[in-house]
C-alpha positions as a printed NumPy array, in Angstrom:
array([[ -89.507,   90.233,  -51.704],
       [ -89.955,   93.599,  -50.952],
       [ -93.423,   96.059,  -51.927],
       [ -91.591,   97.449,  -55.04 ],
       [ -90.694,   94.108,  -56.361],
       [ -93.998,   92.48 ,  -56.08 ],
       [ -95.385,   94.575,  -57.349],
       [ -93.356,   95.06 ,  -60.642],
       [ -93.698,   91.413,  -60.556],
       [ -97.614,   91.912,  -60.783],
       [ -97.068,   93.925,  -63.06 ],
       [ -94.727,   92.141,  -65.23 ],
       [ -97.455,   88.9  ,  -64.949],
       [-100.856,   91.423,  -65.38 ],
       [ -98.845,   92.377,  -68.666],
       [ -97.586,   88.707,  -70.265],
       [-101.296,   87.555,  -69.665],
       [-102.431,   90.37 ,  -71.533],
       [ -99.937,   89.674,  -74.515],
       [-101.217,   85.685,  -74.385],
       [-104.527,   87.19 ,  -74.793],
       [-103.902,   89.537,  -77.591],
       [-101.897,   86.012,  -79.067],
       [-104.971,   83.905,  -78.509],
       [-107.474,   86.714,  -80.147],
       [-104.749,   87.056,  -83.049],
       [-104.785,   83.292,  -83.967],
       [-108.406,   83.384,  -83.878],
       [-108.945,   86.314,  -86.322],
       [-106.04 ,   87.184,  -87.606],
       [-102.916,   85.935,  -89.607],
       [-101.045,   82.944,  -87.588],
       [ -97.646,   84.965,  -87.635],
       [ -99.43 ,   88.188,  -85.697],
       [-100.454,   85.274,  -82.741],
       [ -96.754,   84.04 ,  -83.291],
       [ -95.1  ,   87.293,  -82.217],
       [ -98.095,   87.93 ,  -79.384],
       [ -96.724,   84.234,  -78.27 ],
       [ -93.143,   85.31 ,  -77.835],
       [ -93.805,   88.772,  -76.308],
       [ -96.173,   87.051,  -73.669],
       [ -92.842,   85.252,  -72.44 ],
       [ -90.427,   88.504,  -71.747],
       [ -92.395,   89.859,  -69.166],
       [ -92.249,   85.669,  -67.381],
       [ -87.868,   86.319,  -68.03 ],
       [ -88.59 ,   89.701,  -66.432],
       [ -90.072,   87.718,  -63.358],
       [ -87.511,   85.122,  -63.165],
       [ -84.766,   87.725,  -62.907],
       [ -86.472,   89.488,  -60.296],
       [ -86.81 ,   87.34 ,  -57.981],
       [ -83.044,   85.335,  -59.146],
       [ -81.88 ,   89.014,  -58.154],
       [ -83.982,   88.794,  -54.479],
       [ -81.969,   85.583,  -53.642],
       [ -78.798,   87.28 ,  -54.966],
       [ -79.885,   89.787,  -52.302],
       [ -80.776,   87.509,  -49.844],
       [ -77.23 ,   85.678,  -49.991],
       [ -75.238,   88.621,  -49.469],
       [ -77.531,   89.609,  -46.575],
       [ -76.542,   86.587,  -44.989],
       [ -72.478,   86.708,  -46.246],
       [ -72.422,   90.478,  -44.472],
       [ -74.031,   88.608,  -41.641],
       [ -72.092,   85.97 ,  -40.683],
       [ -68.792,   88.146,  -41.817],
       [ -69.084,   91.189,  -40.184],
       [ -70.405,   93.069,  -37.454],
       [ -73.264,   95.213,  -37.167],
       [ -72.324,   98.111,  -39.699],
       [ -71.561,   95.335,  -42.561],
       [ -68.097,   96.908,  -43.029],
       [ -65.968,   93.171,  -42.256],
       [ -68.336,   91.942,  -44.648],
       [ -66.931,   94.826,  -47.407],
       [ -63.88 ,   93.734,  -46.842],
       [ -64.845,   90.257,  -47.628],
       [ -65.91 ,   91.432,  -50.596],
       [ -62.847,   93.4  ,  -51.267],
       [ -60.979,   90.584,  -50.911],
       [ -62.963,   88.135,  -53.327],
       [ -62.619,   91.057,  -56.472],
       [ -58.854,   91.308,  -55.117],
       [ -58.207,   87.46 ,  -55.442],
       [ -60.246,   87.799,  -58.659],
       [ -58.108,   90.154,  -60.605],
       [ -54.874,   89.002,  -59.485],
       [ -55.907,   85.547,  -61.321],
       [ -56.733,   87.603,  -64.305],
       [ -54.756,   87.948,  -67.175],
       [ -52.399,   90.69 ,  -67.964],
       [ -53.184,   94.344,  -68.446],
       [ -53.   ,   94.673,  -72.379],
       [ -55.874,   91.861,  -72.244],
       [ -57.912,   93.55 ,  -69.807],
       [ -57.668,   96.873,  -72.127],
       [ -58.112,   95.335,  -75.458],
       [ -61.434,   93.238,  -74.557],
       [ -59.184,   89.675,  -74.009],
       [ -57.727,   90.003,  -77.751],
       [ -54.146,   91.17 ,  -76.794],
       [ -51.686,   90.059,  -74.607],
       [ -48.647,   91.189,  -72.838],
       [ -45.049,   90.029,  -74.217],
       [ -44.466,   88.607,  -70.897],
       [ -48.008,   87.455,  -70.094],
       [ -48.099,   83.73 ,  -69.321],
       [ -51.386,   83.111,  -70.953],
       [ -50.535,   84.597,  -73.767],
       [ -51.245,   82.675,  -77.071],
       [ -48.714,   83.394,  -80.485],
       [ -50.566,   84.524,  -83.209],
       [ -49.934,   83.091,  -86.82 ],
       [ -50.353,   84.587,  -90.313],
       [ -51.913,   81.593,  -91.37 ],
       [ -55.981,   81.953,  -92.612]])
């Protein structure tokens, strides 16, 4: 984990333990739904942490995909990676799907469902 990352996770911890606080303080003197909502904000900041360091090992693994790829400058390991979005859109469906959000299809489309007036 690099500097910047630790220490947004610090901050992102430093911040749910202050919300837990404020939740604890709320149920003691205040109405039960305040230390309710106190509760659930206490727990984004913990997501916030999880993601960061899901996105490190995301990191991490393509680090070591360039590395065992390519050569020093990382460009065999682009073309690796041209080659996975490549394989990934030719299994796609056809282009009316991809421009309609996956509601249309082509009339020649393989995939592509009929439609029928009934509700």
């Amino acid at each position: 984990m690099n500097r910047s990352a630790g220490l947004l996770s610090a901050l992102y911890l430093a911040t749910s333990t202050g919300l837990a606080w404020t939740a604890v303080l709320a149920l003691r003197q205040g109405p039960p739904w305040i230390a309710c909502l106190f509760a659930a904000a206490s727990l984004v900041p913990v997501i916030a942490v999880v993601r960061e360091s899901v996105l490190r090992d995301q990191r991490r693994a393509l680090a070591e995909m360039r590395g065992r790829v390519g050569g020093p400058d990382g460009q065999a390991g682009a073309g690796a990676a041209d080659d996975i979005v490549r394989a990934e859109l030719n299994t796609a469906c056809c282009e009316r799907w991809w421009t309609s959000c996956g509601t249309d299809h082509d009339s020649a489309c393989p995939r592509r469902v009929p439609r029928s007036s009934a509700a």
